[in-house]
Amino acid sequence: MTPAIATTMPAWVRRAYGPAAGTRLEQLPVPVPGRGEVLLRVQATALNAGDVRLMLGDPLLVRPVFGLTRPKNPVRGMDVAGTIVAVGSDVVGAELGEDVIVELPGGGGLASYAVVAASRVVPRPPDITPEIAACLPIAGGTAWQALDAAGAGLTSQATPRVLIVGASGGVGTFAVQLAALRGAEVWASCGARNAPLIEALGAVRTVDHRLSPLSELPAGRFDAVIDIAGGIALRELQRLAAPGGSVVLTTGDGGHVMGPVPRMLKAAFLSIGRGARIRSLAATSRPEVLRELLALVADGRIVPVVEREWPFDAAASALAHVEAGHTVGKVVVRGA
Ligand SMILES: NC(=O)c1ccc[n+]([C@@H]2O[C@H](COP(=O)([O-])OP(=O)(O)OC[C@H]3O[C@@H](n4cnc5c(N)ncnc54)[C@H](OP(=O)(O)O)[C@@H]3O)[C@@H](O)[C@H]2O)c1
C-alpha cells in the first residue's frame, strides 16, 4: 500500500537572495504533480556551487530567469534521489514506488517532497545508495560533458594528456576519474591537503594551486585543459594546450553583474586566432549521461567522493559549507 502523503512538509526556505545564514526551516504545502510530472519523497539531495549562485542571485544575470527581485523557487537543492509517491496525468515510463534520481534545474530538493518532470527521472539501481546516486547529476554530468567538449583534443591521441584545473570539488573529482577512465594521463591542480585524494582518483601528478602557478608548467603540454576553478588568465590556459588541443571552461566565475559572459566572449575571440580552441561549457540535464554514470558507479569504475553527509535538520549548515568554497567532492543532505 502506498503510504499516505501529508498535505504540508518541512522545507529549507530563503525567500530573498542572500547567504545561507538566512535559510529557515518552514512548513510548505506538498506540491501536486501536474501533467507529465511525478512527486518524489526526497531521500537525499547533493549540493553544488550552482545552488549557492542561485541562493545569492549572483551574478545578477541569472535573476531574469530565476526570479527578478527574489527567487521564484525559495528552496535550493538541484540533485535529488527519491521515491515516486504520486504520478500526474499522462506519465509514461515512471512507476509509483520506483527509486530514481533527477536534476531539478530550479531547485526544490531541500524539502520532504519535490515535483519533477517524469521524462527527466532515471531509475536508481538498488545497490547504489540515494546519498551516492544524488552526487551524480550535475557534478558527474558536467565533468562528462566537459570531457566530451574537449573533442578531438581527447580522442586524437592514444594517451591524451589532460590538465584538470581545480580538481578537488564536486565537478573536479568526477573529471579526474572520468578522464583517467578515458585513458588520459591526468595532471591536476588542487590544494596540498587534497593531493593524496586526487592522486588516488587517477591523477599522475598534482600541482598546488596556492604555491605553484600554472605558468610553471610547460607550454603546449596538454591535449585538453579543463578549467573548473576559474580566475586564471585565458591566455595562460591556452598556452598550456597543445596545437590541435582545446581548453574547456566550466567555471561560472566572473563579475557580479554579467558573471562569466565577458570571459566567454573573450574565449570566443581568442579561439579565432592560432591558439588552442577555448570552449565555454553550459552543461545541460542529460538523463542518458546519468545512466552511464550510474553504470560506472555500479561497476566500481568511478567512486563519488562524499566529503560529508548532513542530516536534513542541518541543511542550512551544509549550504553554508558549500558557500565557503572549499568542498572536497560532494556534500549531501539526507532526506527528512
Ligand atoms: N558550466 C556549467 O554548466 C557548470 C556546471 C556545474 C558547475 N559549474 C561551475 O563549476 C565550478 C565548480 O563547481 P562545483 O560544484 O564542483 O564546486 P565546488 O565543489 O564547490 O568546488 C570547491 C572546490 O574548488 C576548489 N578550488 C577553488 N578555487 C580553486 C583554484 N583556484 N584552484 C584549484 N582549486 C580550486 C576548492 O579547493 P580549495 O579548498 O583548495 O580551495 C574546493 O575543493 C563552479 O564555478 C560552478 O559554478 C559549471
Short mmCIF file of C-alpha atoms and ligand atoms in Angstrom, two decimals:
data_model
loop_
_atom_site.label_atom_id
_atom_site.label_comp_id
_atom_site.label_asym_id
_atom_site.label_seq_id
_atom_site.Cartn_x
_atom_site.Cartn_y
_atom_site.Cartn_z
CA MET A 1 0.00 0.00 0.00
CA THR A 2 1.30 3.50 -0.84
CA PRO A 3 1.94 5.48 2.36
CA ALA A 4 -0.36 8.46 2.86
CA ILE A 5 1.11 11.79 1.71
CA ALA A 6 0.94 14.68 4.14
CA THR A 7 -0.50 18.00 3.00
CA THR A 8 2.42 20.06 4.33
CA MET A 9 6.13 19.33 4.50
CA PRO A 10 9.29 20.76 6.05
CA ALA A 11 11.42 22.69 3.56
CA TRP A 12 14.53 24.88 3.83
CA VAL A 13 13.47 28.26 2.50
CA ARG A 14 15.23 31.51 1.64
CA ARG A 15 12.70 33.98 0.29
CA ALA A 16 15.18 36.75 -0.59
CA TYR A 17 18.55 36.34 -2.31
CA GLY A 18 21.39 36.16 0.21
CA PRO A 19 23.78 33.93 2.16
CA ALA A 20 22.97 30.53 3.67
CA ALA A 21 22.72 32.07 7.12
CA GLY A 22 19.27 33.41 6.19
CA THR A 23 17.85 30.00 5.25
CA ARG A 24 14.99 28.87 7.52
CA LEU A 25 13.01 25.69 8.05
CA GLU A 26 9.32 26.26 7.17
CA GLN A 27 6.22 24.20 6.52
CA LEU A 28 5.14 24.40 2.87
CA PRO A 29 2.26 22.75 1.03
CA VAL A 30 3.27 19.44 -0.54
CA PRO A 31 3.35 20.11 -4.31
CA VAL A 32 0.90 18.26 -6.55
CA PRO A 33 2.26 16.63 -9.72
CA GLY A 34 0.73 18.01 -12.90
CA ARG A 35 0.62 16.57 -16.37
CA GLY A 36 3.78 14.57 -17.14
CA GLU A 37 5.08 15.05 -13.59
CA VAL A 38 5.73 12.81 -10.60
CA LEU A 39 6.00 13.56 -6.89
CA LEU A 40 9.17 12.33 -5.15
CA ARG A 41 9.64 11.64 -1.49
CA VAL A 42 13.18 13.01 -1.21
CA GLN A 43 15.76 10.54 0.13
CA ALA A 44 18.93 12.60 -0.43
CA THR A 45 19.95 15.88 -2.05
CA ALA A 46 23.50 16.70 -3.12
CA LEU A 47 24.55 20.36 -3.17
CA ASN A 48 26.52 22.20 -5.85
CA ALA A 49 28.27 25.53 -6.32
CA GLY A 50 25.26 26.30 -8.55
CA ASP A 51 22.92 26.11 -5.54
CA VAL A 52 24.97 28.84 -3.90
CA ARG A 53 24.84 31.00 -7.02
CA LEU A 54 21.04 30.73 -7.13
CA MET A 55 20.79 31.32 -3.37
CA LEU A 56 22.80 34.53 -3.74
CA GLY A 57 21.22 35.54 -7.06
CA ASP A 58 24.76 36.05 -8.29
CA PRO A 59 25.50 37.01 -10.99
CA LEU A 60 22.55 39.36 -11.50
CA LEU A 61 22.29 37.89 -14.99
CA VAL A 62 20.53 34.79 -13.53
CA ARG A 63 17.73 36.80 -11.95
CA PRO A 64 15.51 37.38 -15.01
CA VAL A 65 15.24 33.58 -15.27
CA PHE A 66 15.22 32.51 -11.61
CA GLY A 67 13.39 35.50 -10.12
CA LEU A 68 13.96 39.21 -10.67
CA THR A 69 13.69 40.50 -7.11
CA ARG A 70 13.51 37.20 -5.20
CA PRO A 71 13.95 33.53 -6.14
CA LYS A 72 10.85 32.09 -7.83
CA ASN A 73 11.59 28.85 -6.01
CA PRO A 74 12.86 29.67 -2.49
CA VAL A 75 14.03 26.06 -1.89
CA ARG A 76 17.54 25.11 -3.02
CA GLY A 77 18.79 21.63 -3.95
CA MET A 78 19.10 20.53 -7.58
CA ASP A 79 20.43 16.95 -7.39
CA VAL A 80 17.86 14.65 -5.89
CA ALA A 81 17.40 10.95 -5.16
CA GLY A 82 13.89 9.96 -4.17
CA THR A 83 10.96 7.57 -4.43
CA ILE A 84 7.99 8.22 -6.70
CA VAL A 85 4.96 8.53 -4.38
CA ALA A 86 2.41 10.12 -6.75
CA VAL A 87 2.06 10.30 -10.51
CA GLY A 88 0.38 13.06 -12.53
CA SER A 89 -1.62 12.55 -15.71
CA ASP A 90 -0.03 11.34 -18.97
CA VAL A 91 3.07 9.93 -17.31
CA VAL A 92 4.80 7.21 -19.29
CA GLY A 93 7.73 5.11 -18.06
CA ALA A 94 7.79 6.16 -14.40
CA GLU A 95 6.22 3.91 -11.79
CA LEU A 96 4.78 4.52 -8.35
CA GLY A 97 7.25 3.25 -5.76
CA GLU A 98 10.24 3.49 -8.13
CA ASP A 99 13.52 4.82 -6.71
CA VAL A 100 15.00 7.43 -9.05
CA ILE A 101 17.48 10.26 -9.38
CA VAL A 102 16.91 13.52 -11.18
CA GLU A 103 18.28 17.03 -11.72
CA LEU A 104 15.95 19.89 -10.73
CA PRO A 105 17.39 22.94 -12.53
CA GLY A 106 15.36 25.41 -10.45
CA GLY A 107 15.96 23.65 -7.12
CA GLY A 108 13.49 22.19 -4.62
CA GLY A 109 15.45 19.25 -3.19
CA LEU A 110 15.85 20.57 0.37
CA ALA A 111 12.30 19.56 1.24
CA SER A 112 10.47 16.33 2.06
CA TYR A 113 8.83 16.19 -1.36
CA ALA A 114 9.59 17.57 -4.83
CA VAL A 115 7.70 17.55 -8.12
CA VAL A 116 9.74 16.68 -11.21
CA ALA A 117 9.18 16.01 -14.90
CA ALA A 118 8.73 12.25 -15.32
CA SER A 119 10.79 12.36 -18.53
CA ARG A 120 13.84 13.50 -16.51
CA VAL A 121 13.96 10.77 -13.88
CA VAL A 122 16.40 7.88 -14.12
CA PRO A 123 15.91 4.65 -12.13
CA ARG A 124 18.36 4.20 -9.27
CA PRO A 125 19.84 0.70 -9.06
CA PRO A 126 19.15 -0.80 -5.60
CA ASP A 127 22.86 -1.36 -4.87
CA ILE A 128 23.64 2.38 -5.17
CA THR A 129 22.52 4.33 -2.11
CA PRO A 130 20.44 7.51 -2.53
CA GLU A 131 23.28 9.53 -0.97
CA ILE A 132 25.77 8.29 -3.57
CA ALA A 133 23.35 8.47 -6.50
CA ALA A 134 22.39 12.08 -5.69
CA CYS A 135 26.01 13.12 -6.27
CA LEU A 136 25.87 12.29 -9.96
CA PRO A 137 23.53 14.52 -12.00
CA ILE A 138 25.19 17.94 -12.03
CA ALA A 139 28.76 17.28 -10.90
CA GLY A 140 29.18 13.99 -12.77
CA GLY A 141 27.18 15.24 -15.75
CA THR A 142 29.23 18.44 -16.04
CA ALA A 143 32.53 16.55 -15.83
CA TRP A 144 31.32 14.14 -18.53
CA GLN A 145 30.17 16.94 -20.83
CA ALA A 146 33.40 18.89 -20.28
CA LEU A 147 35.43 15.91 -21.46
CA ASP A 148 33.11 15.47 -24.44
CA ALA A 149 33.54 19.17 -25.23
CA ALA A 150 37.30 18.71 -25.37
CA GLY A 151 36.56 16.79 -28.59
CA ALA A 152 39.48 15.97 -30.85
CA GLY A 153 41.94 17.08 -28.17
CA LEU A 154 40.99 13.97 -26.23
CA THR A 155 40.22 11.50 -28.97
CA SER A 156 43.12 12.05 -31.36
CA GLN A 157 45.81 10.68 -29.01
CA ALA A 158 46.32 7.13 -27.71
CA THR A 159 47.09 8.53 -24.25
CA PRO A 160 45.83 12.10 -24.24
CA ARG A 161 47.31 14.45 -21.69
CA VAL A 162 44.65 16.24 -19.68
CA LEU A 163 45.02 19.01 -17.11
CA ILE A 164 42.14 19.44 -14.65
CA VAL A 165 42.35 22.90 -13.10
CA GLY A 166 40.53 22.81 -9.75
CA ALA A 167 40.26 19.07 -9.21
CA SER A 168 39.07 18.75 -5.61
CA GLY A 169 35.41 19.89 -5.75
CA GLY A 170 32.32 18.11 -6.98
CA VAL A 171 32.92 18.51 -10.72
CA GLY A 172 36.70 18.14 -10.34
CA THR A 173 36.69 14.80 -8.52
CA PHE A 174 34.48 13.34 -11.25
CA ALA A 175 36.55 14.96 -14.03
CA VAL A 176 39.78 13.36 -12.79
CA GLN A 177 38.21 9.91 -12.62
CA LEU A 178 36.39 10.14 -15.95
CA ALA A 179 39.46 11.48 -17.77
CA ALA A 180 41.58 8.63 -16.37
CA LEU A 181 38.86 6.17 -17.40
CA ARG A 182 39.03 7.55 -20.95
CA GLY A 183 42.70 6.61 -20.99
CA ALA A 184 44.17 10.03 -20.30
CA GLU A 185 47.31 10.89 -18.39
CA VAL A 186 45.80 13.28 -15.88
CA TRP A 187 47.54 16.19 -14.20
CA ALA A 188 45.52 18.23 -11.75
CA SER A 189 45.71 21.41 -9.71
CA CYS A 190 44.33 21.34 -6.17
CA GLY A 191 45.25 22.35 -2.65
CA ALA A 192 48.07 20.37 -0.96
CA ARG A 193 45.66 18.81 1.55
CA ASN A 194 43.69 17.23 -1.29
CA ALA A 195 46.64 16.00 -3.39
CA PRO A 196 46.62 12.41 -1.97
CA LEU A 197 42.91 12.09 -2.75
CA ILE A 198 43.24 13.43 -6.29
CA GLU A 199 46.18 11.11 -6.98
CA ALA A 200 44.17 8.16 -5.62
CA LEU A 201 41.37 9.12 -8.05
CA GLY A 202 43.74 8.82 -11.01
CA ALA A 203 45.92 11.94 -11.40
CA VAL A 204 49.56 11.06 -12.06
CA ARG A 205 50.70 14.50 -10.92
CA THR A 206 49.18 17.28 -8.83
CA VAL A 207 50.24 20.90 -8.55
CA ASP A 208 49.39 23.04 -5.54
CA HIS A 209 47.13 25.83 -6.77
CA ARG A 210 48.30 28.12 -3.98
CA LEU A 211 52.06 27.61 -4.28
CA SER A 212 52.72 26.61 -7.90
CA PRO A 213 51.30 28.89 -10.58
CA LEU A 214 50.28 27.16 -13.80
CA SER A 215 52.83 29.38 -15.56
CA GLU A 216 55.47 26.95 -14.25
CA LEU A 217 54.00 24.12 -16.35
CA PRO A 218 55.45 23.53 -19.84
CA ALA A 219 53.74 25.23 -22.77
CA GLY A 220 51.73 23.07 -25.17
CA ARG A 221 51.85 20.01 -22.92
CA PHE A 222 48.14 19.15 -22.74
CA ASP A 223 45.68 17.86 -25.31
CA ALA A 224 42.88 19.16 -23.12
CA VAL A 225 42.80 21.71 -20.31
CA ILE A 226 39.57 21.63 -18.27
CA ASP A 227 39.19 24.74 -16.12
CA ILE A 228 36.86 24.18 -13.17
CA ALA A 229 38.48 26.69 -10.81
CA GLY A 230 38.37 29.97 -12.75
CA GLY A 231 40.46 33.02 -12.04
CA ILE A 232 43.26 32.05 -14.43
CA ALA A 233 44.01 34.18 -17.49
CA LEU A 234 42.62 32.63 -20.67
CA ARG A 235 45.93 33.15 -22.48
CA GLU A 236 47.63 31.18 -19.72
CA LEU A 237 45.21 28.25 -20.14
CA GLN A 238 45.60 28.48 -23.92
CA ARG A 239 49.40 28.43 -23.60
CA LEU A 240 49.22 25.07 -21.83
CA ALA A 241 47.22 23.41 -24.62
CA ALA A 242 49.00 21.60 -27.46
CA PRO A 243 48.41 22.57 -31.11
CA GLY A 244 45.06 20.99 -32.01
CA GLY A 245 44.23 20.71 -28.33
CA SER A 246 41.48 22.50 -26.53
CA VAL A 247 40.57 24.40 -23.39
CA VAL A 248 37.15 23.86 -21.82
CA LEU A 249 35.81 26.38 -19.32
CA THR A 250 33.24 25.01 -16.92
CA THR A 251 33.53 27.58 -14.21
CA GLY A 252 30.88 30.19 -13.71
CA ASP A 253 33.36 32.72 -12.30
CA GLY A 254 33.15 36.38 -13.25
CA GLY A 255 31.71 39.68 -12.12
CA HIS A 256 28.60 40.32 -10.02
CA VAL A 257 26.53 41.59 -12.95
CA MET A 258 27.37 39.64 -16.08
CA GLY A 259 29.09 36.64 -14.48
CA PRO A 260 31.02 34.53 -16.96
CA VAL A 261 29.72 36.27 -20.09
CA PRO A 262 32.68 38.66 -20.68
CA ARG A 263 35.12 35.74 -20.20
CA MET A 264 33.09 33.61 -22.62
CA LEU A 265 33.19 36.38 -25.22
CA LYS A 266 36.92 36.78 -24.77
CA ALA A 267 37.32 32.99 -25.07
CA ALA A 268 35.44 33.03 -28.37
CA PHE A 269 37.63 35.87 -29.62
CA LEU A 270 40.88 34.14 -28.61
CA SER A 271 39.72 30.94 -30.33
CA ILE A 272 39.67 32.73 -33.68
CA GLY A 273 43.45 33.09 -33.61
CA ARG A 274 46.14 30.43 -33.89
CA GLY A 275 45.97 29.27 -30.28
CA ALA A 276 44.02 26.30 -28.94
CA ARG A 277 40.27 26.47 -29.22
CA ILE A 278 38.58 27.62 -25.97
CA ARG A 279 35.10 26.31 -25.41
CA SER A 280 32.71 27.58 -22.70
CA LEU A 281 30.52 24.77 -21.41
CA ALA A 282 26.91 25.24 -20.36
CA ALA A 283 26.15 21.72 -19.15
CA THR A 284 22.57 20.53 -19.57
CA SER A 285 20.49 17.91 -17.81
CA ARG A 286 21.19 14.67 -19.73
CA PRO A 287 19.38 11.53 -18.47
CA GLU A 288 21.36 9.32 -20.86
CA VAL A 289 24.64 10.54 -19.30
CA LEU A 290 23.19 9.89 -15.86
CA ARG A 291 22.51 6.27 -16.86
CA GLU A 292 26.12 5.88 -17.99
CA LEU A 293 27.41 7.37 -14.74
CA LEU A 294 25.20 5.05 -12.67
CA ALA A 295 26.57 2.07 -14.60
CA LEU A 296 30.16 3.18 -13.91
CA VAL A 297 29.40 3.58 -10.19
CA ALA A 298 27.66 0.18 -10.08
CA ASP A 299 30.79 -1.41 -11.63
CA GLY A 300 33.07 0.42 -9.19
CA ARG A 301 34.83 2.18 -12.08
CA ILE A 302 34.15 5.60 -10.59
CA VAL A 303 33.54 6.42 -6.94
CA PRO A 304 31.68 9.59 -5.97
CA VAL A 305 33.66 11.37 -3.27
CA VAL A 306 31.40 12.45 -0.41
CA GLU A 307 33.05 14.85 1.98
CA ARG A 308 30.17 14.78 4.42
CA GLU A 309 26.53 13.78 4.77
CA TRP A 310 24.35 16.16 6.76
CA PRO A 311 21.02 15.38 8.39
CA PHE A 312 18.05 17.26 6.94
CA ASP A 313 17.78 19.40 10.08
CA ALA A 314 21.27 20.81 9.40
CA ALA A 315 20.77 21.59 5.70
CA ALA A 316 21.45 25.33 6.21
CA SER A 317 24.89 24.43 7.60
CA ALA A 318 25.51 22.20 4.58
CA LEU A 319 24.64 25.13 2.27
CA ALA A 320 26.97 27.40 4.27
CA HIS A 321 29.75 24.85 3.90
CA VAL A 322 29.38 24.79 0.10
CA GLU A 323 29.12 28.60 0.11
CA ALA A 324 32.55 28.76 1.82
CA GLY A 325 34.01 27.28 -1.40
CA HIS A 326 36.25 24.52 -0.05
CA THR A 327 34.09 21.44 -0.53
CA VAL A 328 36.05 18.26 -1.18
CA GLY A 329 33.99 16.17 -3.58
CA LYS A 330 30.31 16.36 -2.67
CA VAL A 331 28.16 17.50 0.23
CA VAL A 332 24.94 15.52 0.69
CA VAL A 333 21.84 16.27 2.77
CA ARG A 334 19.80 13.22 3.79
CA GLY A 335 16.03 13.35 3.36
CA ALA A 336 13.77 14.46 6.22
N1 LIG B 1 29.33 25.24 -16.94
C1 LIG B 1 28.42 24.53 -16.31
O1 LIG B 1 27.42 24.14 -16.88
C2 LIG B 1 28.66 24.21 -14.86
C3 LIG B 1 28.00 23.15 -14.25
C4 LIG B 1 28.31 22.85 -12.91
C5 LIG B 1 29.26 23.63 -12.22
N2 LIG B 1 29.83 24.67 -12.85
C6 LIG B 1 30.82 25.52 -12.17
O2 LIG B 1 31.96 24.70 -11.91
C7 LIG B 1 32.62 25.18 -10.75
C8 LIG B 1 32.80 24.02 -9.79
O3 LIG B 1 31.54 23.59 -9.28
P1 LIG B 1 31.50 22.54 -8.07
O4 LIG B 1 30.07 22.34 -7.70
O5 LIG B 1 32.35 21.39 -8.39
O6 LIG B 1 32.22 23.43 -6.95
P2 LIG B 1 32.74 23.03 -5.52
O7 LIG B 1 32.54 21.59 -5.26
O8 LIG B 1 32.14 24.00 -4.55
O9 LIG B 1 34.32 23.35 -5.65
C9 LIG B 1 35.05 23.58 -4.50
C10 LIG B 1 36.49 23.18 -4.74
O10 LIG B 1 37.11 24.05 -5.69
C11 LIG B 1 38.48 24.18 -5.32
N3 LIG B 1 39.07 25.42 -5.83
C12 LIG B 1 38.58 26.66 -5.68
N4 LIG B 1 39.41 27.56 -6.28
C13 LIG B 1 40.44 26.84 -6.82
C14 LIG B 1 41.62 27.18 -7.56
N5 LIG B 1 41.91 28.45 -7.87
N6 LIG B 1 42.44 26.17 -7.98
C15 LIG B 1 42.16 24.89 -7.68
N7 LIG B 1 41.06 24.50 -6.97
C16 LIG B 1 40.22 25.48 -6.55
C17 LIG B 1 38.45 24.18 -3.80
O11 LIG B 1 39.71 23.76 -3.34
P3 LIG B 1 40.42 24.52 -2.10
O12 LIG B 1 39.65 24.15 -0.88
O13 LIG B 1 41.81 24.00 -2.13
O14 LIG B 1 40.34 26.00 -2.41
C18 LIG B 1 37.32 23.19 -3.48
O15 LIG B 1 37.81 21.87 -3.22
C19 LIG B 1 31.74 26.31 -10.20
O16 LIG B 1 32.26 27.54 -10.66
C20 LIG B 1 30.39 26.07 -10.83
O17 LIG B 1 29.62 27.23 -10.93
C21 LIG B 1 29.55 24.98 -14.14
#
